Amino acid sequence: MIGVDVGSGDRLALGVLTQYRMATTEQIHRVIAPEVRIEQTRRRLARLRSEGLVDRITLPQAGRTRVWFPTAYGVQLACEWPEMRGHRPSRTVSDPTAVRLKAGHTLTVTETALAFLEDARRRGELCRPLDWLTEVHHPIGSGEAVIPDALMYYRRGPADGDSGAMVRAFVEVDRATMGPERLAAKLTAYERLHRYMPTIPGRRRPTIGQEPALED
């Protein structure tokens, strides 16, 4: 194997922004390189911006906080990588206006990801930056779907071992902006997802106690 790792930090930064959709300078630093000075992350983001891969907006109501997000070119490039294949962000992920209007909720989701990621690091367990996927579409039949705020992969036990339990979990971040009826409907949708059995073409849906059978 050729030992070339040029641009790996840039690649991770762009991959994280594509999957998380947006992050502040501090958040992206805590995800990709907490062991170095934040100035290095600032320089990295500035370089990616000069290459047209990421952009930023400033939130004046939050102490002029800079919020970073991928450009359309950055998304196109990142989604060609093997570790990102099959993950397609929404078309508005690169729109500055959409970023500004969604910043409150999405940055809270990013902060939630950091809580799991940093706790896994402290525990010596395995939860990598790209093990956090936002708004993954899960069909539940009748043209409906459940779209959680995030889907997380996590392995309990020592990160350098192979005997830990694998965990996959949905994450919903409630900022008290959703009424009780809508919240109850969302919980009902998750219960439907738990029971949902997708229909395979050419195969009848089995009844209780009956083996699936191919259609004639």
XYZ file of C-alpha atoms in Angstrom:
216
model
C 0.000 0.000 0.000
C 1.302 3.449 -0.919
C 1.745 5.581 2.191
C 0.344 8.819 0.802
C -2.045 10.773 3.033
C -1.848 14.218 1.437
C -5.022 16.253 1.979
C -6.605 13.782 4.414
C -7.498 16.566 6.854
C -9.082 18.624 4.076
C -10.976 15.556 2.904
C -12.347 14.890 6.395
C -13.367 18.536 6.856
C -15.265 18.569 3.563
C -16.822 15.170 4.270
C -18.022 16.282 7.698
C -19.544 19.495 6.357
C -21.286 17.557 3.593
C -22.789 15.033 6.024
C -23.520 17.411 8.900
C -24.664 20.149 6.471
C -23.151 22.966 8.496
C -20.928 23.687 11.493
C -19.314 26.638 13.231
C -15.544 27.033 13.161
C -15.319 25.722 16.730
C -17.575 22.742 15.978
C -15.655 21.632 12.900
C -12.420 21.988 14.872
C -13.744 19.786 17.694
C -14.815 17.161 15.173
C -11.733 16.893 12.972
C -8.704 18.094 14.976
C -9.290 18.837 18.684
C -5.666 17.983 19.513
C -4.214 20.954 17.574
C -4.662 24.708 17.801
C -7.873 26.070 16.299
C -5.824 28.381 14.043
C -4.899 25.320 11.982
C -8.571 24.551 11.412
C -9.234 28.184 10.460
C -6.443 28.016 7.867
C -7.800 24.716 6.544
C -11.292 26.136 6.113
C -9.923 29.269 4.450
C -7.992 27.087 1.989
C -11.060 24.991 1.180
C -13.030 28.186 0.645
C -10.386 29.561 -1.744
C -10.700 26.312 -3.714
C -14.468 26.732 -3.992
C -15.292 23.677 -1.872
C -16.864 25.365 1.165
C -18.360 28.743 1.980
C -19.582 30.547 5.076
C -22.151 32.953 6.424
C -21.956 35.143 9.519
C -24.661 35.136 12.178
C -24.673 38.646 13.679
C -27.127 37.669 16.415
C -24.662 35.058 17.683
C -21.615 37.242 18.215
C -20.789 37.209 14.493
C -20.359 33.440 14.536
C -19.136 31.997 11.250
C -21.105 29.036 9.948
C -19.460 26.843 7.307
C -21.235 24.729 4.690
C -20.240 22.890 1.493
C -20.652 24.442 -1.929
C -22.379 22.567 -4.754
C -18.927 21.729 -6.123
C -17.809 20.507 -2.691
C -20.869 18.264 -2.361
C -20.346 16.857 -5.856
C -16.724 16.044 -5.094
C -17.342 14.561 -1.634
C -20.187 12.320 -2.805
C -17.809 10.603 -5.239
C -15.692 9.231 -2.369
C -16.271 5.606 -1.268
C -16.996 6.612 2.334
C -19.701 9.043 1.148
C -21.257 6.948 -1.606
C -25.017 6.624 -1.343
C -25.370 9.734 0.841
C -27.052 12.585 -1.007
C -27.643 15.857 0.861
C -30.606 18.033 -0.061
C -30.273 20.503 -2.916
C -30.492 23.424 -0.480
C -27.434 22.364 1.554
C -25.288 24.804 -0.451
C -27.741 27.709 -0.461
C -26.656 30.533 1.916
C -30.251 31.629 2.596
C -31.306 28.083 3.490
C -28.254 27.763 5.737
C -29.144 30.976 7.572
C -32.780 29.962 8.097
C -31.904 26.424 9.252
C -28.879 27.355 11.355
C -30.582 27.203 14.764
C -31.773 23.625 14.434
C -28.946 22.211 12.314
C -26.173 23.616 14.518
C -27.939 22.076 17.522
C -27.938 18.713 15.716
C -24.207 19.172 15.015
C -23.620 19.906 18.710
C -25.520 16.711 19.557
C -23.203 14.773 17.259
C -20.242 16.248 19.125
C -21.661 15.079 22.467
C -21.628 11.467 21.249
C -18.313 11.782 19.417
C -16.434 13.383 22.317
C -17.903 10.967 24.846
C -16.799 8.024 22.681
C -13.275 9.462 22.619
C -13.233 9.765 26.409
C -14.501 6.203 26.817
C -12.138 4.770 24.223
C -15.091 3.524 22.173
C -15.649 3.824 18.435
C -17.722 6.619 16.926
C -16.012 8.300 13.993
C -16.917 11.735 12.575
C -18.569 10.212 9.486
C -20.651 7.790 11.607
C -23.222 10.580 11.931
C -25.632 10.973 8.997
C -28.329 13.637 8.914
C -31.886 13.282 7.608
C -31.745 9.772 6.166
C -34.968 8.768 4.389
C -36.649 5.604 5.785
C -39.858 4.527 3.969
C -42.756 3.198 6.056
C -45.180 2.349 3.241
C -48.030 4.166 1.485
C -45.570 6.707 0.118
C -44.710 7.933 3.621
C -41.338 8.025 5.333
C -39.554 8.738 8.585
C -36.671 11.202 8.325
C -34.860 11.482 11.683
C -32.562 14.392 12.438
C -29.663 11.932 12.414
C -28.731 8.297 12.103
C -25.772 7.303 14.287
C -23.441 4.307 14.223
C -21.604 3.506 17.444
C -19.559 0.552 18.695
C -19.330 -0.124 22.411
C -16.157 -1.506 23.876
C -12.482 -0.707 23.160
C -11.993 1.089 19.840
C -8.985 -1.098 19.055
C -10.884 -4.352 19.675
C -13.431 -6.271 17.622
C -15.725 -7.674 20.302
C -17.870 -4.625 21.043
C -21.590 -4.405 20.355
C -22.599 -2.436 17.284
C -25.349 0.128 17.853
C -27.433 1.953 15.268
C -29.724 4.665 16.605
C -32.055 7.377 15.402
C -31.528 10.791 16.978
C -34.223 13.462 17.218
C -33.338 16.897 18.562
C -36.286 18.705 20.142
C -35.893 22.474 20.531
C -39.474 22.852 21.850
C -40.642 24.207 18.495
C -42.986 21.301 17.658
C -46.477 21.004 19.107
C -47.528 17.887 21.081
C -49.743 16.557 18.272
C -46.936 16.678 15.704
C -44.530 15.139 18.198
C -46.972 12.299 18.907
C -47.434 11.735 15.156
C -43.675 11.457 14.736
C -43.462 8.846 17.498
C -46.280 6.902 15.837
C -44.360 7.010 12.554
C -41.322 5.468 14.264
C -43.536 2.696 15.616
C -44.738 2.056 12.059
C -41.134 1.901 10.874
C -40.375 -0.712 13.548
C -43.178 -2.916 12.171
C -42.638 -2.120 8.491
C -41.751 -4.991 6.143
C -40.872 -3.798 2.635
C -42.464 -5.733 -0.204
C -39.986 -7.485 -2.484
C -41.085 -7.496 -6.155
C -42.408 -10.930 -7.118
C -42.926 -11.955 -3.502
C -46.132 -11.893 -1.452
C -46.115 -10.361 2.009
C -46.211 -13.294 4.475
C -48.898 -13.687 7.133
C -48.171 -14.700 10.711
C -46.779 -18.232 10.868
C -46.430 -18.539 7.102
C -43.190 -18.683 5.124
C -42.789 -16.141 2.278
C -43.695 -17.603 -1.099
C -42.778 -16.589 -4.619
C -45.645 -15.503 -6.814
C -46.410 -17.552 -9.905
